[in-house]
Amino acid sequence: MPQTEITDIHDFAAKTRMLIKKMDELKAERDALMAEINEKNEKINELNICIAEKDEKYKILNTAKMLNITDENIEDTRKQINEMIRTVNQCITLLSEK
């Protein structure tokens, strides 16, 4: 076999080993990133559960507050509701005009 063919074979073998090494490094990096993604997804799920619990508590507290309205607060509440109705009517009027 001529010397150039032997050199070419050695170069090819060296490049192949380098590619295999790079592939192994990339696999390890991919595995690390996948593990990080899984951790982040678990944290997101935990936070979503926490948000749902807090939302439920908020709804309960809001309902309790509404049930605890005294005579003084009824007039204020009526004023707020009437203001909201006026705002909604204004929005409906604006949308109807378009």
mmCIF file of C-alpha atoms in Angstrom:
data_model
loop_
_atom_site.group_PDB
_atom_site.id
_atom_site.type_symbol
_atom_site.label_atom_id
_atom_site.label_comp_id
_atom_site.label_asym_id
_atom_site.label_seq_id
_atom_site.Cartn_x
_atom_site.Cartn_y
_atom_site.Cartn_z
ATOM 1 C CA MET A 1 0.000 0.000 0.000
ATOM 2 C CA PRO A 2 1.399 3.417 -0.876
ATOM 3 C CA GLN A 3 2.278 5.831 1.906
ATOM 4 C CA THR A 4 -0.416 8.344 0.897
ATOM 5 C CA GLU A 5 -3.165 5.731 1.258
ATOM 6 C CA ILE A 6 -1.886 4.789 4.729
ATOM 7 C CA THR A 7 -1.791 8.453 5.701
ATOM 8 C CA ASP A 8 -5.316 8.936 4.362
ATOM 9 C CA ILE A 9 -6.526 5.917 6.345
ATOM 10 C CA HIS A 10 -4.907 7.252 9.533
ATOM 11 C CA ASP A 11 -6.437 10.678 8.934
ATOM 12 C CA PHE A 12 -9.828 9.093 8.362
ATOM 13 C CA ALA A 13 -9.495 7.015 11.547
ATOM 14 C CA ALA A 14 -8.452 10.084 13.552
ATOM 15 C CA LYS A 15 -11.361 12.127 12.218
ATOM 16 C CA THR A 16 -13.726 9.245 12.966
ATOM 17 C CA ARG A 17 -12.478 9.026 16.562
ATOM 18 C CA MET A 18 -12.903 12.805 16.914
ATOM 19 C CA LEU A 19 -16.463 12.586 15.593
ATOM 20 C CA ILE A 20 -17.285 9.727 17.967
ATOM 21 C CA LYS A 21 -15.852 11.707 20.884
ATOM 22 C CA LYS A 22 -17.854 14.795 19.854
ATOM 23 C CA MET A 23 -20.988 12.647 19.508
ATOM 24 C CA ASP A 24 -20.493 11.279 23.034
ATOM 25 C CA GLU A 25 -20.034 14.809 24.385
ATOM 26 C CA LEU A 26 -23.193 15.969 22.637
ATOM 27 C CA LYS A 27 -25.137 12.985 23.987
ATOM 28 C CA ALA A 28 -24.004 13.818 27.516
ATOM 29 C CA GLU A 29 -24.972 17.465 26.999
ATOM 30 C CA ARG A 30 -28.362 16.423 25.606
ATOM 31 C CA ASP A 31 -28.972 14.161 28.607
ATOM 32 C CA ALA A 32 -28.080 16.991 30.988
ATOM 33 C CA LEU A 33 -30.400 19.370 29.161
ATOM 34 C CA MET A 34 -33.230 16.827 29.159
ATOM 35 C CA ALA A 35 -32.796 16.350 32.903
ATOM 36 C CA GLU A 36 -32.903 20.126 33.362
ATOM 37 C CA ILE A 37 -36.064 20.339 31.245
ATOM 38 C CA ASN A 38 -37.683 17.625 33.346
ATOM 39 C CA GLU A 39 -36.775 19.470 36.552
ATOM 40 C CA LYS A 40 -38.189 22.712 35.141
ATOM 41 C CA ASN A 41 -41.396 20.953 34.078
ATOM 42 C CA GLU A 42 -41.803 19.477 37.555
ATOM 43 C CA LYS A 43 -41.284 22.939 39.084
ATOM 44 C CA ILE A 44 -43.839 24.410 36.667
ATOM 45 C CA ASN A 45 -46.353 21.732 37.644
ATOM 46 C CA GLU A 46 -45.760 22.436 41.340
ATOM 47 C CA LEU A 47 -46.215 26.158 40.778
ATOM 48 C CA ASN A 48 -49.390 25.588 38.754
ATOM 49 C CA ILE A 49 -50.799 23.519 41.615
ATOM 50 C CA CYS A 50 -49.828 26.267 44.050
ATOM 51 C CA ILE A 51 -51.498 28.881 41.846
ATOM 52 C CA ALA A 52 -54.670 26.792 41.673
ATOM 53 C CA GLU A 53 -54.710 26.446 45.460
ATOM 54 C CA LYS A 54 -54.148 30.183 45.955
ATOM 55 C CA ASP A 55 -56.843 30.963 43.390
ATOM 56 C CA GLU A 56 -59.300 28.714 45.203
ATOM 57 C CA LYS A 57 -58.460 30.357 48.538
ATOM 58 C CA TYR A 58 -58.922 33.778 46.958
ATOM 59 C CA LYS A 59 -62.339 32.798 45.621
ATOM 60 C CA ILE A 60 -63.376 31.519 49.037
ATOM 61 C CA LEU A 61 -62.162 34.700 50.750
ATOM 62 C CA ASN A 62 -63.860 36.858 48.157
ATOM 63 C CA THR A 63 -67.120 34.968 48.646
ATOM 64 C CA ALA A 64 -66.806 35.292 52.405
ATOM 65 C CA LYS A 65 -66.225 39.020 52.038
ATOM 66 C CA MET A 66 -69.307 39.364 49.853
ATOM 67 C CA LEU A 67 -71.388 37.502 52.436
ATOM 68 C CA ASN A 68 -70.060 39.775 55.167
ATOM 69 C CA ILE A 69 -71.473 42.949 53.612
ATOM 70 C CA THR A 70 -73.207 45.170 56.132
ATOM 71 C CA ASP A 71 -75.941 47.709 55.448
ATOM 72 C CA GLU A 72 -73.338 50.451 55.061
ATOM 73 C CA ASN A 73 -71.488 48.490 52.422
ATOM 74 C CA ILE A 74 -74.615 47.623 50.447
ATOM 75 C CA GLU A 75 -74.995 51.198 49.193
ATOM 76 C CA ASP A 76 -71.309 51.366 48.223
ATOM 77 C CA THR A 77 -71.600 48.013 46.494
ATOM 78 C CA ARG A 78 -74.682 49.178 44.563
ATOM 79 C CA LYS A 79 -72.796 52.286 43.441
ATOM 80 C CA GLN A 80 -69.860 50.164 42.262
ATOM 81 C CA ILE A 81 -72.162 47.776 40.396
ATOM 82 C CA ASN A 82 -74.012 50.672 38.751
ATOM 83 C CA GLU A 83 -70.684 52.197 37.693
ATOM 84 C CA MET A 84 -69.612 48.863 36.207
ATOM 85 C CA ILE A 85 -72.929 48.586 34.347
ATOM 86 C CA ARG A 86 -72.448 52.100 32.920
ATOM 87 C CA THR A 87 -68.950 51.175 31.775
ATOM 88 C CA VAL A 88 -70.193 47.970 30.130
ATOM 89 C CA ASN A 89 -72.997 49.893 28.411
ATOM 90 C CA GLN A 90 -70.486 52.422 27.103
ATOM 91 C CA CYS A 91 -68.347 49.594 25.726
ATOM 92 C CA ILE A 92 -71.378 47.998 24.069
ATOM 93 C CA THR A 93 -72.322 51.354 22.528
ATOM 94 C CA LEU A 94 -68.790 51.825 21.172
ATOM 95 C CA LEU A 95 -68.760 48.325 19.726
ATOM 96 C CA SER A 96 -72.199 48.791 18.171
ATOM 97 C CA GLU A 97 -71.067 51.961 16.428
ATOM 98 C CA LYS A 98 -68.246 50.133 14.612
#
